[in-house]
Short mmCIF file of C-alpha atoms in Angstrom, two decimals:
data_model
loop_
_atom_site.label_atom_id
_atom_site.label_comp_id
_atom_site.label_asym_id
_atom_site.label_seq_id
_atom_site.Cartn_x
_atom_site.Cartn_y
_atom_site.Cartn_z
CA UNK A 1 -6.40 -0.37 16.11
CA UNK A 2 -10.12 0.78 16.85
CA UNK A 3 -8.72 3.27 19.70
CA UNK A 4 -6.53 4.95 16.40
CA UNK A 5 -9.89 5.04 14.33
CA UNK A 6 -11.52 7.07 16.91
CA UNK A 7 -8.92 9.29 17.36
CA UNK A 8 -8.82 10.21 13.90
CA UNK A 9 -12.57 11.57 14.13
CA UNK A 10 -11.36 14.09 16.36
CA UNK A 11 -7.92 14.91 14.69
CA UNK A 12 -7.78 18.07 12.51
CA UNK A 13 -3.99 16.84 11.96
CA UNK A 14 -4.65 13.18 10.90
CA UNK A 15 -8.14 14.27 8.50
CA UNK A 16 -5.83 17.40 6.91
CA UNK A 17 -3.06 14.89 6.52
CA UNK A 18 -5.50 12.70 4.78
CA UNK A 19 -7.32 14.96 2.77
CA UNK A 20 -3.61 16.01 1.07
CA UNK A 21 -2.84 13.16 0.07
CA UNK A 22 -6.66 12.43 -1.69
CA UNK A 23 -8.62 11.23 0.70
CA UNK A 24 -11.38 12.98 1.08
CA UNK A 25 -14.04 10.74 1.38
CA UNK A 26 -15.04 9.96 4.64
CA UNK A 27 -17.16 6.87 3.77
CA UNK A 28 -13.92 5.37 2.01
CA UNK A 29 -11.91 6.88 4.75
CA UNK A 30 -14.13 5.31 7.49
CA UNK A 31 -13.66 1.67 5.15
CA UNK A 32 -9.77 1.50 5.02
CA UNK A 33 -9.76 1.78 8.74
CA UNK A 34 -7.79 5.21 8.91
CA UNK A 35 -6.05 6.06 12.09
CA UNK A 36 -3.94 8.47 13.87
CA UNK A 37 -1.54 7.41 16.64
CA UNK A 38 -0.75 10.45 17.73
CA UNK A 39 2.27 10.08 20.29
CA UNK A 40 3.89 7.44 18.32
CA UNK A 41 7.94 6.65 19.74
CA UNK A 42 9.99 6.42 16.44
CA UNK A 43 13.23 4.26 16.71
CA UNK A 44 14.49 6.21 13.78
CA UNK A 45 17.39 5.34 11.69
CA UNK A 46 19.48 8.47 13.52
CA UNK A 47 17.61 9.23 16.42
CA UNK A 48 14.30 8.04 18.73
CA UNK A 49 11.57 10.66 19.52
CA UNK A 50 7.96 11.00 19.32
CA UNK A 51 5.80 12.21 15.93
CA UNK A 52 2.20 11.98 14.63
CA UNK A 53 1.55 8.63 12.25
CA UNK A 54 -1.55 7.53 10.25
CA UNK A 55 -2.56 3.58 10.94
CA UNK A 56 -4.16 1.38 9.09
CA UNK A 57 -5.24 -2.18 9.64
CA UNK A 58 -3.37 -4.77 6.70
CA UNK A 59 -6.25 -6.51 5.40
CA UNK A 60 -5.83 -10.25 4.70
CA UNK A 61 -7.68 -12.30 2.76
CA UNK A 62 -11.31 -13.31 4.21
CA UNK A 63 -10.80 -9.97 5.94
CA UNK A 64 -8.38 -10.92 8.33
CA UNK A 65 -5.99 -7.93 9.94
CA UNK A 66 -2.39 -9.65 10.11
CA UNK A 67 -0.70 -6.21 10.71
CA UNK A 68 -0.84 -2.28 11.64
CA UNK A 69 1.10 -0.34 9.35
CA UNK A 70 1.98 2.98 10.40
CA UNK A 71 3.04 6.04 8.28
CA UNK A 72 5.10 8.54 10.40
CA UNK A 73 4.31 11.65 8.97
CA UNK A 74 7.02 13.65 10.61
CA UNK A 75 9.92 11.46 9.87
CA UNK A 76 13.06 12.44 10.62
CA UNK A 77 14.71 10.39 8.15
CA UNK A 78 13.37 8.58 4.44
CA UNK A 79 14.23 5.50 6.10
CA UNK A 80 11.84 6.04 9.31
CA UNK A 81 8.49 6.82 6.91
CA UNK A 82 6.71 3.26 7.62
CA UNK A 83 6.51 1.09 10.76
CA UNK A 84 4.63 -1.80 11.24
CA UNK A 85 2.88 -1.79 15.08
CA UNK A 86 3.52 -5.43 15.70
CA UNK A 87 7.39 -7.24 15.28
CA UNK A 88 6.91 -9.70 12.64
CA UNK A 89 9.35 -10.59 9.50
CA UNK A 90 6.10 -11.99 7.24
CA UNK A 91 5.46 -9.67 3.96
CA UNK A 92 2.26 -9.22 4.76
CA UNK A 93 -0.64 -9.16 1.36
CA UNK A 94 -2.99 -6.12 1.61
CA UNK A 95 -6.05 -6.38 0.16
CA UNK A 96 -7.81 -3.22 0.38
CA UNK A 97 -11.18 -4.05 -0.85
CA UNK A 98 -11.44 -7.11 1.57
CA UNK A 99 -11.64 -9.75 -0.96
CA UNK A 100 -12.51 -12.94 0.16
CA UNK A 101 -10.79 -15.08 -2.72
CA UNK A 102 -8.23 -14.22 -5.22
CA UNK A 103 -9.79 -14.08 -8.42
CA UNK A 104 -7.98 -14.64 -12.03
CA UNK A 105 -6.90 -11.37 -12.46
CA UNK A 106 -4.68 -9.55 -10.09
CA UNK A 107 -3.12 -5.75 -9.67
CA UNK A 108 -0.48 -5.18 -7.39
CA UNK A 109 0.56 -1.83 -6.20
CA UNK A 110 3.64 -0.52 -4.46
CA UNK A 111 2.42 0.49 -0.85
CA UNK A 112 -1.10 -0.12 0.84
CA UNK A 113 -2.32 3.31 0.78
CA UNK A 114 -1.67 3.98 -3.09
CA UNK A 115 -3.43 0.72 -3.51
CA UNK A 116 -6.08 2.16 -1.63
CA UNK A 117 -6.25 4.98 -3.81
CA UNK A 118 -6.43 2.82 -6.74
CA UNK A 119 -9.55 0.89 -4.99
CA UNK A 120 -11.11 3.66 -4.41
CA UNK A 121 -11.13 5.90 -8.05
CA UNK A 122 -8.93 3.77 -10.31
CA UNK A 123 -11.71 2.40 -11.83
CA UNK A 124 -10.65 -1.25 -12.46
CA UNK A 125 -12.88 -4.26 -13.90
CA UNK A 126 -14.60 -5.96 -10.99
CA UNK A 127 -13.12 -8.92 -12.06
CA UNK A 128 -9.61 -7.62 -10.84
CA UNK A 129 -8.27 -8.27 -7.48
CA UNK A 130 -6.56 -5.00 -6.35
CA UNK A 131 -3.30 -5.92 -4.18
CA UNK A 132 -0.58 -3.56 -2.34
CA UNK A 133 2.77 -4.31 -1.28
CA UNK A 134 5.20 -3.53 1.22
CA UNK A 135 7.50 -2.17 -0.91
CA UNK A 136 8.93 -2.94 -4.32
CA UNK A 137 10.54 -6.44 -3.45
CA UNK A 138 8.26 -9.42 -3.86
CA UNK A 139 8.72 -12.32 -1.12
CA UNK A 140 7.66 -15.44 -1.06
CA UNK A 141 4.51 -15.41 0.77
CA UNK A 142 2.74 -13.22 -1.78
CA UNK A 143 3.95 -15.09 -4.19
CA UNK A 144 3.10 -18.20 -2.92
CA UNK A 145 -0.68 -16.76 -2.24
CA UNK A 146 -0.89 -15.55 -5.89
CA UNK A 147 0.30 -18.20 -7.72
CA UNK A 148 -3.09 -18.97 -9.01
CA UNK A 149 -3.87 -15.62 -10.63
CA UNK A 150 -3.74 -16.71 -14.51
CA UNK A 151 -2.68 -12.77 -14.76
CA UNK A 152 -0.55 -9.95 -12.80
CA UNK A 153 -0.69 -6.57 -13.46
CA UNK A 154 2.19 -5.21 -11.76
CA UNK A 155 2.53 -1.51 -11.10
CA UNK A 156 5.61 -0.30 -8.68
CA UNK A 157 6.63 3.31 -8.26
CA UNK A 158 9.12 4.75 -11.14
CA UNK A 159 12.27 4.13 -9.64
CA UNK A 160 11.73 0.42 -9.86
CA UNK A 161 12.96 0.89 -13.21
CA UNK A 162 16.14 2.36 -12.31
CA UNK A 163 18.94 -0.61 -12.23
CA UNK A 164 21.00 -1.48 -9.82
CA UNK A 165 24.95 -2.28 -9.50
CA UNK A 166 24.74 -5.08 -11.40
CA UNK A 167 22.25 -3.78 -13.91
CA UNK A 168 18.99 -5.04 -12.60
CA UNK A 169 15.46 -3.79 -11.81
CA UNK A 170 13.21 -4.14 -8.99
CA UNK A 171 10.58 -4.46 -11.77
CA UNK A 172 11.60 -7.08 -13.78
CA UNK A 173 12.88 -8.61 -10.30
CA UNK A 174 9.05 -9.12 -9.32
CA UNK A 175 8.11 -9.83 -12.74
CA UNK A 176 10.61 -12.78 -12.34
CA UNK A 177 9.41 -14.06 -8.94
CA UNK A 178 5.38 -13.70 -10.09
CA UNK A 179 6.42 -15.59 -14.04
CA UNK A 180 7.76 -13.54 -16.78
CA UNK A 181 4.69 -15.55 -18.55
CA UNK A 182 1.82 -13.92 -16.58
CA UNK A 183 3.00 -10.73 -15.66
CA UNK A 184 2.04 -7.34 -17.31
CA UNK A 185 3.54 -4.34 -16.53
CA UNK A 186 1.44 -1.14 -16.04
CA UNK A 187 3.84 1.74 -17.00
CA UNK A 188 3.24 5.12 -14.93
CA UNK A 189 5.37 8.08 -14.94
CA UNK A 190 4.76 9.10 -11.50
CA UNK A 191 3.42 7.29 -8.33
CA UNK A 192 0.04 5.76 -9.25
CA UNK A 193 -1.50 7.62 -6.25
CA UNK A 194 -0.33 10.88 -7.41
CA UNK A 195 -0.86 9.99 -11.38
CA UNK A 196 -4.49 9.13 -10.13
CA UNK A 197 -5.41 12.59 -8.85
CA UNK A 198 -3.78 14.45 -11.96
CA UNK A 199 -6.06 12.42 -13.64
CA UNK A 200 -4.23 9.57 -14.85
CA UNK A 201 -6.58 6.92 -16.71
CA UNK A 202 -5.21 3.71 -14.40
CA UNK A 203 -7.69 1.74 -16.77
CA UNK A 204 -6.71 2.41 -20.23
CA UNK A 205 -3.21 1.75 -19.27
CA UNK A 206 -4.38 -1.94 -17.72
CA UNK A 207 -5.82 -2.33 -20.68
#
């Protein structure tokens, strides 16, 4: 992933890409690990061709990389967006601030960049560990490595609220596999990433 980290210094695409979405900082940039692959061969949902996409290492805890994820910025299809660089079935836990234990109190985010957006100017407690997911459905693995957190702030993108056929939600879903007894919901009207840079107070609505 180091090769995609150097590339992005000399990517006008990849730091414009970046910058539009609110990351402007290069320090921060320079800590998530921000890449470009450039080239990348997309096995898309109705087609396979080539198209730019922003890497970034997935952060374990102790600071261990388990995965590249890849955001394919010129997607053919919703469904072809996010890739992950290496075959593997494991929900992998991002931790964007490199934590090196889980501590009491834990926020998880839909998607690894937004949480890195909320690492870098949501403004949370330090006593918070700051978590993104995959996507909205919560496996057993992250469960499994939270299941000590006394509290879960849990904060998925709006249409997590929407039920499905049978008149569930992908919120109350995770709220389920996390304990209906610890969880707290943080309610946000847009995507928390977006909400952020309108200048949505992330911690009065933790609080």
């Amino acid at each position: 992933y180091v090769r995609y980290i150097e590339n992005m210094k000399k990517s006008q695409y990849g730091q414009e890409y970046l910058k539009q979405r609110g990351f402007t900082s290069q320090k921060w940039n320079e800590y998530f690990g921000f890449g470009i692959f450039e080239d990348y061969k997309c096995r898309g949902y109705l087609d396979t061709y080539y198209a730019p996409a922003i890497t970034m290492p997935i952060v374990g805890l102790g600071n261990i990389i388990e995965q590249i994820k890849l955001r394919v910025t010129g997607a053919h299809h919703d469904k072809d967006r996010f890739r992950n660089l290496y075959a593997t079935k494991a929900q992998h836990t991002y931790f964007p601030l490199k934590d090196t234990v889980i501590k009491n109190k834990v926020a998880v985010f839909e998607g690894e960049m937004k949480s890195c957006m909320v690492a870098m100017r949501g403004n949370l407690p330090e006593d918070v560990t700051i978590v993104g997911t995959q996507g909205k459905g919560i496996g057993s693995r992250m469960a499994y490595k939270l299941e000590k957190a006394d509290v879960i702030y849990l904060c998925l993108d709006p249409d997590a609220f929407t039920p499905n056929d049978k008149g569930e939600t992908s919120i109350m879903q995770a709220a389920r596999k996390f304990g209906y007894d610890r969880t707290r919901i943080i309610l946000c009207k847009d995507k928390v990433d977006d909400a952020i840079r309108a200048g949505f107070n992330l911690r009065n609505a933790y609080n």
